[in-house]
Short mmCIF file of C-alpha atoms in Angstrom, two decimals:
data_model
loop_
_atom_site.label_atom_id
_atom_site.label_comp_id
_atom_site.label_asym_id
_atom_site.label_seq_id
_atom_site.Cartn_x
_atom_site.Cartn_y
_atom_site.Cartn_z
CA MET A 1 -34.08 -3.71 14.76
CA VAL A 2 -35.16 -0.07 14.49
CA ARG A 3 -32.87 1.94 12.24
CA ASP A 4 -31.79 5.53 12.86
CA ARG A 5 -34.30 7.63 10.91
CA SER A 6 -31.81 10.51 10.68
CA ASP A 7 -29.36 8.35 8.73
CA PRO A 8 -29.02 10.10 5.32
CA ARG A 9 -29.35 6.72 3.61
CA HIS A 10 -32.99 6.74 4.65
CA THR A 11 -33.83 10.17 3.28
CA PHE A 12 -34.69 11.50 -0.15
CA SER A 13 -31.56 13.66 -0.20
CA GLY A 14 -29.32 11.90 -2.70
CA ARG A 15 -27.96 13.31 -5.92
CA LYS A 16 -30.63 13.88 -8.54
CA ILE A 17 -30.35 11.47 -11.45
CA ASP A 18 -30.18 13.58 -14.58
CA PRO A 19 -29.45 11.29 -17.52
CA PRO A 20 -25.81 11.91 -18.49
CA GLN A 21 -24.80 12.25 -22.09
CA VAL A 22 -22.40 9.87 -23.80
CA SER A 23 -20.08 11.40 -26.39
CA PRO A 24 -17.41 10.35 -28.87
CA ASN A 25 -13.81 10.04 -27.69
CA MET A 26 -14.60 10.10 -23.97
CA THR A 27 -11.57 9.78 -21.71
CA VAL A 28 -11.55 7.32 -18.83
CA PRO A 29 -12.13 10.15 -16.31
CA ASP A 30 -15.07 11.23 -18.49
CA LEU A 31 -16.42 7.70 -18.40
CA ILE A 32 -15.99 7.41 -14.63
CA LYS A 33 -17.86 10.70 -14.20
CA PHE A 34 -20.61 9.33 -16.47
CA TYR A 35 -20.84 6.17 -14.33
CA GLY A 36 -20.98 8.25 -11.16
CA ALA A 37 -24.17 9.94 -12.39
CA THR A 38 -25.97 6.61 -12.80
CA GLY A 39 -26.51 3.60 -10.53
CA TYR A 40 -25.79 -0.09 -9.86
CA ASN A 41 -22.21 -1.27 -10.43
CA ALA A 42 -21.44 1.66 -12.72
CA ARG A 43 -21.93 3.98 -9.77
CA ARG A 44 -19.98 1.62 -7.51
CA LEU A 45 -17.07 1.71 -9.96
CA ALA A 46 -17.10 5.52 -9.85
CA GLU A 47 -17.08 5.34 -6.05
CA ALA A 48 -14.14 2.91 -6.20
CA ALA A 49 -12.28 5.39 -8.42
CA GLU A 50 -12.89 8.19 -5.90
CA ILE A 51 -11.68 6.01 -3.01
CA LEU A 52 -8.57 4.96 -4.94
CA GLU A 53 -7.84 8.60 -5.75
CA ASP A 54 -8.18 9.52 -2.08
CA MET A 55 -5.93 6.62 -1.05
CA ILE A 56 -3.23 7.85 -3.38
CA ASN A 57 -3.56 11.55 -2.59
CA THR A 58 -3.43 10.98 1.20
CA ASN A 59 -0.17 9.03 0.76
CA SER A 60 -1.76 5.88 2.14
CA THR A 61 0.18 2.64 1.93
CA VAL A 62 -1.62 0.78 -0.87
CA CYS A 63 -1.73 -2.99 -1.27
CA LEU A 64 -2.93 -4.81 -4.39
CA THR A 65 -4.29 -8.32 -3.89
CA LEU A 66 -4.33 -10.67 -6.86
CA ALA A 67 -6.60 -13.70 -6.96
CA GLY A 68 -7.75 -15.43 -10.11
CA ALA A 69 -5.63 -15.75 -13.22
CA MET A 70 -4.93 -12.09 -13.96
CA THR A 71 -1.40 -12.30 -15.34
CA PRO A 72 -2.04 -14.96 -18.02
CA ILE A 73 -4.33 -12.49 -19.80
CA GLY A 74 -1.62 -9.83 -19.80
CA MET A 75 -2.44 -7.63 -16.78
CA GLY A 76 1.19 -7.58 -15.63
CA ARG A 77 2.10 -4.34 -17.38
CA THR A 78 -0.97 -2.61 -15.94
CA ILE A 79 0.23 -3.57 -12.46
CA SER A 80 3.73 -2.40 -13.40
CA ALA A 81 2.41 1.04 -14.41
CA MET A 82 0.78 1.43 -10.99
CA ILE A 83 3.98 0.38 -9.21
CA GLU A 84 6.04 2.73 -11.38
CA ALA A 85 3.74 5.65 -10.48
CA GLY A 86 4.08 4.84 -6.78
CA PHE A 87 0.39 3.93 -6.50
CA ILE A 88 0.98 0.32 -5.37
CA ASP A 89 3.36 -0.18 -2.45
CA TRP A 90 3.04 -3.93 -1.85
CA ILE A 91 1.24 -6.93 -3.30
CA VAL A 92 -0.37 -10.12 -2.05
CA ALA A 93 -0.76 -12.61 -4.90
CA THR A 94 -1.41 -16.22 -5.61
CA GLY A 95 1.76 -18.04 -6.60
CA ALA A 96 0.08 -18.73 -9.94
CA ASN A 97 -0.08 -15.03 -10.79
CA VAL A 98 3.66 -14.69 -10.07
CA TYR A 99 4.49 -17.83 -12.04
CA HIS A 100 2.50 -16.88 -15.15
CA ASP A 101 3.76 -13.29 -15.03
CA LEU A 102 7.26 -14.62 -15.64
CA HIS A 103 6.23 -16.24 -18.97
CA PHE A 104 6.07 -12.82 -20.58
CA ALA A 105 9.43 -11.71 -19.23
CA TYR A 106 11.11 -14.78 -20.69
CA GLY A 107 9.18 -14.68 -23.98
CA LEU A 108 7.44 -18.02 -23.41
CA PRO A 109 4.31 -18.53 -25.53
CA VAL A 110 0.84 -17.68 -24.21
CA LYS A 111 -1.97 -17.27 -26.74
CA GLN A 112 -5.66 -16.49 -27.00
CA GLY A 113 -7.65 -19.67 -27.43
CA HIS A 114 -11.28 -20.64 -27.02
CA PHE A 115 -13.53 -21.58 -24.09
CA ASP A 116 -15.79 -24.02 -25.98
CA VAL A 117 -13.39 -26.86 -26.75
CA ASP A 118 -12.66 -30.53 -26.12
CA ASP A 119 -10.04 -30.55 -23.38
CA ASP A 120 -9.11 -34.17 -24.12
CA VAL A 121 -7.95 -32.94 -27.53
CA LEU A 122 -6.06 -30.04 -25.98
CA TYR A 123 -4.35 -32.40 -23.55
CA ALA A 124 -3.28 -34.66 -26.40
CA LYS A 125 -1.77 -31.60 -28.10
CA GLN A 126 -0.04 -30.51 -24.86
CA ILE A 127 -2.03 -27.31 -24.63
CA VAL A 128 -3.07 -26.14 -21.17
CA ARG A 129 -6.20 -23.97 -20.92
CA ILE A 130 -7.27 -21.18 -18.57
CA TYR A 131 -10.78 -20.50 -19.87
CA ASP A 132 -9.97 -18.92 -23.27
CA VAL A 133 -6.20 -18.66 -22.82
CA TYR A 134 -3.84 -21.35 -24.14
CA ILE A 135 -0.41 -22.17 -22.71
CA LYS A 136 1.98 -24.77 -24.08
CA GLU A 137 2.97 -27.60 -21.75
CA MET A 138 6.59 -28.04 -22.88
CA GLU A 139 7.50 -24.70 -24.45
CA THR A 140 5.99 -22.62 -21.64
CA LEU A 141 5.23 -24.47 -18.40
CA GLN A 142 8.12 -26.91 -18.31
CA ALA A 143 10.51 -24.30 -19.69
CA GLN A 144 9.40 -21.95 -16.92
CA ASP A 145 9.77 -24.71 -14.35
CA LEU A 146 13.43 -25.18 -15.23
CA LEU A 147 14.04 -21.43 -14.99
CA VAL A 148 12.38 -21.15 -11.57
CA GLN A 149 14.26 -24.16 -10.20
CA LYS A 150 17.56 -22.86 -11.58
CA ASP A 151 17.06 -19.36 -10.20
CA MET A 152 15.98 -20.62 -6.78
CA ALA A 153 18.94 -22.99 -6.49
CA GLU A 154 21.57 -20.59 -7.81
CA ARG A 155 20.37 -17.63 -5.73
CA ALA A 156 19.95 -19.48 -2.45
CA SER A 157 22.91 -17.58 -0.99
CA GLU A 158 21.16 -14.26 -1.75
CA ILE A 159 17.97 -15.26 0.07
CA PRO A 160 17.81 -14.97 3.88
CA ALA A 161 17.97 -18.31 5.68
CA ASN A 162 14.70 -17.40 7.39
CA ALA A 163 12.87 -16.14 4.31
CA SER A 164 9.39 -14.81 3.73
CA THR A 165 7.69 -15.37 0.39
CA ALA A 166 8.51 -11.71 -0.37
CA ASP A 167 12.19 -12.71 -0.28
CA ILE A 168 11.46 -15.48 -2.79
CA SER A 169 9.61 -13.05 -5.07
CA TYR A 170 12.43 -10.52 -4.80
CA ALA A 171 14.97 -13.14 -5.89
CA LEU A 172 12.81 -14.24 -8.84
CA GLY A 173 12.24 -10.63 -9.87
CA LYS A 174 15.96 -9.91 -9.71
CA ALA A 175 16.74 -13.00 -11.80
CA ALA A 176 14.21 -11.99 -14.45
CA LYS A 177 15.56 -8.44 -14.47
CA GLU A 178 19.08 -9.74 -15.15
CA ASN A 179 18.34 -12.68 -17.46
CA ALA A 180 14.94 -12.34 -19.17
CA ARG A 181 14.55 -11.08 -22.74
CA TYR A 182 11.60 -8.83 -21.92
CA PRO A 183 11.86 -7.78 -18.25
CA GLU A 184 9.64 -4.77 -18.94
CA LYS A 185 6.68 -7.14 -19.41
CA SER A 186 6.81 -8.46 -15.83
CA PHE A 187 5.22 -6.82 -12.78
CA LEU A 188 7.53 -8.94 -10.61
CA VAL A 189 10.53 -7.20 -12.17
CA LYS A 190 8.95 -3.79 -11.60
CA ALA A 191 8.26 -4.73 -7.98
CA TYR A 192 11.91 -5.74 -7.59
CA GLU A 193 13.10 -2.47 -9.13
CA HIS A 194 11.06 -0.37 -6.68
CA LYS A 195 11.35 -2.66 -3.66
CA ALA A 196 7.62 -3.36 -3.48
CA PRO A 197 7.32 -6.69 -1.63
CA VAL A 198 5.22 -9.40 -3.26
CA TYR A 199 3.80 -11.99 -0.87
CA MET A 200 2.53 -15.44 -1.89
CA PRO A 201 1.02 -16.72 1.40
CA ALA A 202 -0.42 -19.84 -0.26
CA ILE A 203 2.82 -20.55 -2.13
CA GLY A 204 2.40 -24.33 -1.81
CA ASP A 205 -0.82 -24.10 -3.82
CA SER A 206 0.91 -22.95 -7.01
CA SER A 207 3.55 -23.80 -9.57
CA ILE A 208 6.07 -21.73 -7.60
CA GLY A 209 5.54 -24.14 -4.71
CA LEU A 210 5.57 -27.17 -7.02
CA ASN A 211 8.96 -26.10 -8.34
CA MET A 212 10.34 -26.15 -4.81
CA LEU A 213 9.61 -29.89 -4.57
CA PRO A 214 12.70 -31.00 -6.58
CA LEU A 215 14.82 -28.56 -4.56
CA LEU A 216 13.48 -30.02 -1.33
CA LEU A 217 14.20 -33.58 -2.43
CA GLU A 218 17.67 -32.62 -3.66
CA GLY A 219 18.52 -30.61 -0.56
CA LYS A 220 18.89 -27.34 -2.45
CA GLY A 221 17.43 -23.87 -2.10
CA VAL A 222 15.76 -21.88 0.68
CA PHE A 223 12.16 -22.53 1.68
CA PRO A 224 9.89 -19.76 2.93
CA ASN A 225 8.49 -19.30 6.41
CA THR A 226 4.90 -18.22 5.73
CA ILE A 227 4.39 -17.14 9.36
CA LEU A 228 7.09 -14.57 8.67
CA ASP A 229 4.75 -13.34 5.91
CA VAL A 230 2.16 -12.77 8.64
CA ALA A 231 4.65 -10.81 10.73
CA GLU A 232 5.91 -8.66 7.86
CA SER A 233 2.44 -7.82 6.56
CA ALA A 234 1.28 -6.89 10.06
CA ALA A 235 4.35 -4.69 10.46
CA ILE A 236 3.48 -2.85 7.24
CA LEU A 237 0.08 -1.89 8.64
CA TRP A 238 1.62 -1.07 12.04
CA LYS A 239 4.07 1.40 10.45
CA SER A 240 1.51 2.98 8.10
CA GLU A 241 -0.29 6.16 9.14
CA ARG A 242 -2.99 5.41 6.56
CA SER A 243 -3.46 2.16 4.72
CA GLY A 244 -5.75 0.58 2.16
CA GLY A 245 -6.12 -2.06 -0.48
CA LEU A 246 -7.41 -2.76 -3.96
CA GLU A 247 -8.56 -6.36 -4.05
CA LEU A 248 -8.98 -8.26 -7.32
CA GLY A 249 -11.18 -11.20 -6.47
CA GLY A 250 -11.06 -12.75 -3.02
CA GLY A 251 -9.48 -15.95 -1.78
CA VAL A 252 -6.28 -16.15 0.25
CA PRO A 253 -4.87 -12.80 -0.99
CA LYS A 254 -7.95 -10.92 0.23
CA ASN A 255 -8.01 -12.50 3.66
CA PHE A 256 -4.23 -12.42 4.13
CA PHE A 257 -4.20 -8.67 3.50
CA GLN A 258 -7.24 -7.94 5.65
CA GLN A 259 -6.08 -10.09 8.57
CA THR A 260 -3.30 -7.58 9.28
CA GLY A 261 -5.79 -5.68 11.45
CA PRO A 262 -6.70 -8.67 13.66
CA ALA A 263 -3.02 -9.65 13.82
CA LEU A 264 -2.20 -6.32 15.47
CA TYR A 265 -5.36 -5.94 17.57
CA GLN A 266 -6.61 -9.43 18.44
CA ILE A 267 -3.28 -11.26 18.61
CA LEU A 268 -0.45 -8.81 19.38
CA LYS A 269 -2.66 -6.18 21.04
CA ILE A 270 -0.48 -3.29 19.89
CA LYS A 271 -2.69 -1.36 17.44
CA GLU A 272 -6.41 -1.11 16.79
CA GLY A 273 -8.25 -0.11 13.65
CA GLY A 274 -7.40 -2.14 10.57
CA GLN A 275 -7.44 -0.61 7.10
CA ASP A 276 -8.62 2.90 6.26
CA TYR A 277 -9.78 1.96 2.75
CA LEU A 278 -10.89 -1.21 0.99
CA ILE A 279 -11.96 -1.67 -2.63
CA GLN A 280 -12.91 -5.12 -3.89
CA LEU A 281 -13.72 -6.20 -7.43
CA THR A 282 -15.48 -9.54 -7.27
CA ASP A 283 -18.22 -11.74 -8.69
CA ALA A 284 -18.60 -13.77 -5.46
CA ARG A 285 -21.84 -13.77 -3.46
CA PRO A 286 -21.88 -12.86 0.24
CA ASP A 287 -24.65 -15.25 1.30
CA THR A 288 -22.69 -18.52 0.95
CA GLY A 289 -20.38 -17.73 3.87
CA GLY A 290 -17.17 -17.73 1.85
CA LEU A 291 -14.50 -15.11 2.44
CA SER A 292 -14.32 -14.20 -1.26
CA GLY A 293 -17.88 -12.90 -1.14
CA ALA A 294 -17.88 -11.55 2.41
CA THR A 295 -18.82 -7.89 2.46
CA LEU A 296 -16.16 -5.40 3.46
CA GLN A 297 -18.55 -4.05 6.10
CA GLU A 298 -18.59 -7.48 7.74
CA GLY A 299 -14.84 -7.13 8.15
CA LYS A 300 -15.41 -4.29 10.66
CA SER A 301 -16.66 -6.85 13.18
CA TRP A 302 -13.24 -8.51 12.94
CA GLY A 303 -11.28 -5.27 13.15
CA LYS A 304 -10.17 -5.54 9.53
CA ILE A 305 -11.35 -2.03 8.58
CA LYS A 306 -11.64 1.14 10.65
CA THR A 307 -15.29 1.83 9.82
CA SER A 308 -17.98 0.07 7.84
CA HIS A 309 -19.61 3.37 6.88
CA LYS A 310 -17.11 4.94 4.50
CA GLY A 311 -13.92 4.30 2.56
CA ASN A 312 -14.99 0.93 1.25
CA VAL A 313 -16.88 -0.42 -1.74
CA ILE A 314 -17.43 -3.71 -3.55
CA VAL A 315 -17.87 -3.54 -7.31
CA TYR A 316 -19.57 -6.69 -8.55
CA GLY A 317 -18.28 -8.01 -11.84
CA ASP A 318 -15.16 -9.00 -13.71
CA SER A 319 -11.79 -7.68 -12.49
CA SER A 320 -10.39 -7.96 -16.00
CA VAL A 321 -12.85 -5.24 -17.07
CA TYR A 322 -12.83 -2.97 -14.01
CA PHE A 323 -9.17 -3.06 -12.99
CA PRO A 324 -7.72 -1.39 -16.14
CA LEU A 325 -10.37 1.34 -15.92
CA LEU A 326 -9.47 2.11 -12.31
CA CYS A 327 -5.75 2.13 -13.12
CA SER A 328 -6.20 4.41 -16.13
CA TYR A 329 -8.31 6.75 -14.00
CA ALA A 330 -5.69 6.92 -11.25
CA LEU A 331 -2.86 7.45 -13.72
CA SER A 332 -4.89 10.24 -15.35
CA VAL A 333 -5.88 12.25 -12.27
CA CYS A 334 -3.19 11.56 -9.64
CA LYS A 335 0.39 12.76 -9.50
CA SER A 336 3.11 10.13 -9.18
CA ARG A 337 4.26 9.43 -5.63
CA LYS A 338 7.64 8.71 -4.12
CA HIS A 339 8.19 4.96 -3.84
CA LYS A 340 7.93 3.69 -0.26
CA GLU A 341 10.46 0.87 -0.93
CA ILE A 342 8.94 -1.31 1.78
CA TYR A 343 11.03 -4.37 0.92
CA GLY A 344 14.16 -2.67 2.22
CA LYS A 345 12.43 -1.69 5.50
CA LYS A 346 10.31 -4.72 6.38
CA ASP A 347 12.92 -6.59 8.44
CA VAL A 348 13.62 -3.54 10.62
CA TRP A 349 9.89 -2.99 11.09
CA VAL A 350 9.39 -6.59 12.26
CA ARG A 351 12.19 -6.22 14.80
CA GLU A 352 10.65 -2.99 16.08
CA MET A 353 7.21 -4.60 16.27
CA LYS A 354 8.67 -7.55 18.17
CA LYS A 355 10.32 -5.22 20.66
CA MET A 356 7.04 -3.37 21.28
CA TYR A 357 5.07 -6.61 21.64
CA LEU A 358 7.53 -8.08 24.16
CA SER A 359 7.68 -4.82 26.13
CA GLN A 360 3.89 -4.92 26.62
CA LYS A 361 3.55 -8.65 27.23
#
């Protein structure tokens, strides 16, 4: 294939690299500016910061996707700060991230441990390990299980009969807000307070799903319709003038968020384009064919993003390092936004989307 020789990527017209100077007491914006003057993933992180800033300043609807175990290491309050500022409007998470987030609200023990250990010994001591994080089997996990089961059973009347996983998250967030000792430590509570829906499309593959098993066998509770998740998430993109996402890792959350474009274009045939912006922080490779490592540019061929040429970047590395830097940068340079309160609008949007779809069918 012959490439376009006029493409600026193929010219010697880029920014001159003039070694930047490091200094004491640099702020995060200073550090991002420093990175932007260099190369490799430092430069990509600076580009991600610029894209995030543009997403926020153009009042785009912003989704955060959470894969990997981010909440057990204490990232919940960082997410909360972004929700509070109006910089995150909705979330797609693994059920595990929601489940472990609740430990901190209820004051259940989670401690730093070690990665080089004998897990047979840990098992005998009823210590569960996530790399270098330790969680107690009885005092944390099984205590949390009882709380989740109790809240889901007692609040069944508050949850719609045909519920999405966002309705389940909303109920759990409300319960933690009302009953937990430290609700300020939970992003799920903050999402509830500002009506930012939290979807768990793979809910069965998590402890939230496991805790629905006793309720199922006992004939209690409300069980989510995950296809309704598909409808609600598509409706969010449909109603958004501009839209984008910050993806931590890949997996189901990444694909679930990005498939909103194909849902509207390929399936419902009511809107073309996909997302305006995509930022992914990942350590996954693209050449193995997995979605986690698939480039964001590849998503253009599926209609997941409006263009492969701008508004998207993958930063390769550890989300636990990059995510707080991006959040601190956004909180430093962007003004707070009015909360979109999507949870209170999603049902109306789905009904409107259904009406349009049927009118064109």
